[in-house]
Amino acid sequence: MTPSQRQRFRERLVELKAEILAVGDIAPEAARQDTTAVGNDEDAQPLAEMSQSIASSRNRNRTGVLARVLAALARLDEDPDSFGLCAECEEPIAPKRIELMPYVELCVDCQHAQDGPAKKGGRRHLTDFR
Ligand SMILES: [Zn+2]
């Protein structure tokens, strides 16, 4: 990733951060896109919930997204070369994926690996797919 690309993502992250802070806890688009996923098993498995929110519910938890935005900004400052690389396998993350989620930490493969165990019952995604 070139410095100018990084600069662009930095600007988007800063915008996102301002957006989240301005909106508060729950944005309208979060409710629209993710109603089926809300309130399933957050209480039962806080740790799993954490990886799940990283996994597939980017709108579900604004606080979680904000934390990731801040972490991404910190990465840009402290270790710019690692920005855009998967935190797990250190392979470059697909550009489209970063475009969608400039704060993303994992490549698709590692994301799926994390997603796997959470899908055991299939409950969470059932309604999404039909
Ligand atoms: Zn990876």
JSON list of C-alpha atoms in Angstrom, two decimals, residues 3-78:
[
{"chain": "A", "resi": 3, "resn": "PRO", "atom": "CA", "xyz": [1.61, 6.34, 1.41]},
{"chain": "A", "resi": 4, "resn": "SER", "atom": "CA", "xyz": [-1.10, 8.17, -0.53]},
{"chain": "A", "resi": 5, "resn": "GLN", "atom": "CA", "xyz": [-3.42, 5.17, -0.26]},
{"chain": "A", "resi": 6, "resn": "ARG", "atom": "CA", "xyz": [-2.77, 5.04, 3.43]},
{"chain": "A", "resi": 7, "resn": "GLN", "atom": "CA", "xyz": [-3.47, 8.72, 3.69]},
{"chain": "A", "resi": 8, "resn": "ARG", "atom": "CA", "xyz": [-6.79, 8.18, 1.99]},
{"chain": "A", "resi": 9, "resn": "PHE", "atom": "CA", "xyz": [-7.76, 5.45, 4.41]},
{"chain": "A", "resi": 10, "resn": "ARG", "atom": "CA", "xyz": [-6.64, 7.57, 7.32]},
{"chain": "A", "resi": 11, "resn": "GLU", "atom": "CA", "xyz": [-9.02, 10.28, 6.18]},
{"chain": "A", "resi": 12, "resn": "ARG", "atom": "CA", "xyz": [-11.86, 7.81, 5.85]},
{"chain": "A", "resi": 13, "resn": "LEU", "atom": "CA", "xyz": [-11.14, 6.43, 9.29]},
{"chain": "A", "resi": 14, "resn": "VAL", "atom": "CA", "xyz": [-11.13, 9.88, 10.79]},
{"chain": "A", "resi": 15, "resn": "GLU", "atom": "CA", "xyz": [-14.46, 10.56, 9.08]},
{"chain": "A", "resi": 16, "resn": "LEU", "atom": "CA", "xyz": [-15.90, 7.30, 10.32]},
{"chain": "A", "resi": 17, "resn": "LYS", "atom": "CA", "xyz": [-14.79, 8.08, 13.82]},
{"chain": "A", "resi": 18, "resn": "ALA", "atom": "CA", "xyz": [-16.45, 11.48, 13.72]},
{"chain": "A", "resi": 19, "resn": "GLU", "atom": "CA", "xyz": [-19.56, 9.93, 12.24]},
{"chain": "A", "resi": 20, "resn": "ILE", "atom": "CA", "xyz": [-19.86, 7.29, 14.94]},
{"chain": "A", "resi": 21, "resn": "LEU", "atom": "CA", "xyz": [-19.25, 9.80, 17.69]},
{"chain": "A", "resi": 22, "resn": "ALA", "atom": "CA", "xyz": [-21.82, 12.16, 16.23]},
{"chain": "A", "resi": 23, "resn": "VAL", "atom": "CA", "xyz": [-24.48, 9.51, 15.79]},
{"chain": "A", "resi": 24, "resn": "GLY", "atom": "CA", "xyz": [-24.16, 7.90, 19.18]},
{"chain": "A", "resi": 25, "resn": "ASP", "atom": "CA", "xyz": [-24.72, 4.26, 19.95]},
{"chain": "A", "resi": 26, "resn": "ILE", "atom": "CA", "xyz": [-27.01, 3.12, 17.20]},
{"chain": "A", "resi": 27, "resn": "ALA", "atom": "CA", "xyz": [-27.28, 4.48, 13.71]},
{"chain": "A", "resi": 28, "resn": "PRO", "atom": "CA", "xyz": [-30.40, 4.09, 11.55]},
{"chain": "A", "resi": 29, "resn": "GLU", "atom": "CA", "xyz": [-28.57, 2.00, 9.00]},
{"chain": "A", "resi": 30, "resn": "ALA", "atom": "CA", "xyz": [-27.49, -0.39, 11.72]},
{"chain": "A", "resi": 31, "resn": "ALA", "atom": "CA", "xyz": [-31.07, -1.08, 12.65]},
{"chain": "A", "resi": 32, "resn": "ARG", "atom": "CA", "xyz": [-32.06, -1.47, 9.02]},
{"chain": "A", "resi": 33, "resn": "GLN", "atom": "CA", "xyz": [-29.37, -3.94, 8.05]},
{"chain": "A", "resi": 34, "resn": "ASP", "atom": "CA", "xyz": [-28.92, -6.01, 11.12]},
{"chain": "A", "resi": 35, "resn": "THR", "atom": "CA", "xyz": [-32.18, -6.47, 12.91]},
{"chain": "A", "resi": 36, "resn": "THR", "atom": "CA", "xyz": [-32.05, -10.24, 12.65]},
{"chain": "A", "resi": 37, "resn": "ALA", "atom": "CA", "xyz": [-28.69, -10.44, 14.32]},
{"chain": "A", "resi": 38, "resn": "VAL", "atom": "CA", "xyz": [-29.45, -8.24, 17.29]},
{"chain": "A", "resi": 39, "resn": "GLY", "atom": "CA", "xyz": [-29.89, -9.75, 20.69]},
{"chain": "A", "resi": 40, "resn": "ASN", "atom": "CA", "xyz": [-29.16, -13.35, 19.93]},
{"chain": "A", "resi": 41, "resn": "ASP", "atom": "CA", "xyz": [-26.34, -14.52, 22.09]},
{"chain": "A", "resi": 42, "resn": "GLU", "atom": "CA", "xyz": [-24.40, -11.53, 23.26]},
{"chain": "A", "resi": 43, "resn": "ASP", "atom": "CA", "xyz": [-25.07, -12.26, 26.89]},
{"chain": "A", "resi": 44, "resn": "ALA", "atom": "CA", "xyz": [-24.17, -15.89, 26.69]},
{"chain": "A", "resi": 45, "resn": "GLN", "atom": "CA", "xyz": [-20.77, -15.49, 25.08]},
{"chain": "A", "resi": 46, "resn": "PRO", "atom": "CA", "xyz": [-19.09, -12.14, 25.46]},
{"chain": "A", "resi": 47, "resn": "LEU", "atom": "CA", "xyz": [-15.85, -13.35, 23.91]},
{"chain": "A", "resi": 48, "resn": "ALA", "atom": "CA", "xyz": [-17.55, -14.98, 20.98]},
{"chain": "A", "resi": 49, "resn": "GLU", "atom": "CA", "xyz": [-19.62, -11.89, 20.59]},
{"chain": "A", "resi": 50, "resn": "MET", "atom": "CA", "xyz": [-16.47, -9.89, 20.23]},
{"chain": "A", "resi": 51, "resn": "SER", "atom": "CA", "xyz": [-15.16, -11.94, 17.36]},
{"chain": "A", "resi": 52, "resn": "GLN", "atom": "CA", "xyz": [-18.59, -12.13, 15.83]},
{"chain": "A", "resi": 53, "resn": "SER", "atom": "CA", "xyz": [-18.86, -8.40, 15.69]},
{"chain": "A", "resi": 54, "resn": "ILE", "atom": "CA", "xyz": [-15.51, -8.37, 13.95]},
{"chain": "A", "resi": 55, "resn": "ALA", "atom": "CA", "xyz": [-16.72, -11.18, 11.77]},
{"chain": "A", "resi": 56, "resn": "SER", "atom": "CA", "xyz": [-19.90, -10.10, 10.16]},
{"chain": "A", "resi": 57, "resn": "SER", "atom": "CA", "xyz": [-21.85, -7.40, 11.91]},
{"chain": "A", "resi": 58, "resn": "ARG", "atom": "CA", "xyz": [-20.07, -4.25, 11.11]},
{"chain": "A", "resi": 59, "resn": "ASN", "atom": "CA", "xyz": [-23.15, -2.21, 11.86]},
{"chain": "A", "resi": 60, "resn": "ARG", "atom": "CA", "xyz": [-24.29, -4.10, 14.86]},
{"chain": "A", "resi": 61, "resn": "ASN", "atom": "CA", "xyz": [-22.12, -2.53, 17.47]},
{"chain": "A", "resi": 62, "resn": "ARG", "atom": "CA", "xyz": [-21.10, 1.04, 16.92]},
{"chain": "A", "resi": 63, "resn": "THR", "atom": "CA", "xyz": [-18.92, 0.97, 19.98]},
{"chain": "A", "resi": 64, "resn": "GLY", "atom": "CA", "xyz": [-17.08, -2.03, 18.65]},
{"chain": "A", "resi": 65, "resn": "VAL", "atom": "CA", "xyz": [-16.61, -0.38, 15.29]},
{"chain": "A", "resi": 66, "resn": "LEU", "atom": "CA", "xyz": [-15.35, 2.75, 16.94]},
{"chain": "A", "resi": 67, "resn": "ALA", "atom": "CA", "xyz": [-12.77, 0.73, 18.86]},
{"chain": "A", "resi": 68, "resn": "ARG", "atom": "CA", "xyz": [-11.61, -0.83, 15.60]},
{"chain": "A", "resi": 69, "resn": "VAL", "atom": "CA", "xyz": [-11.49, 2.52, 13.85]},
{"chain": "A", "resi": 70, "resn": "LEU", "atom": "CA", "xyz": [-9.29, 3.84, 16.65]},
{"chain": "A", "resi": 71, "resn": "ALA", "atom": "CA", "xyz": [-7.14, 0.73, 16.50]},
{"chain": "A", "resi": 72, "resn": "ALA", "atom": "CA", "xyz": [-6.74, 1.12, 12.75]},
{"chain": "A", "resi": 73, "resn": "LEU", "atom": "CA", "xyz": [-5.71, 4.74, 13.16]},
{"chain": "A", "resi": 74, "resn": "ALA", "atom": "CA", "xyz": [-3.20, 3.65, 15.77]},
{"chain": "A", "resi": 75, "resn": "ARG", "atom": "CA", "xyz": [-1.84, 1.04, 13.36]},
{"chain": "A", "resi": 76, "resn": "LEU", "atom": "CA", "xyz": [-1.44, 3.71, 10.71]},
{"chain": "A", "resi": 77, "resn": "ASP", "atom": "CA", "xyz": [0.61, 5.75, 13.14]},
{"chain": "A", "resi": 78, "resn": "GLU", "atom": "CA", "xyz": [2.66, 3.07, 14.78]}
]
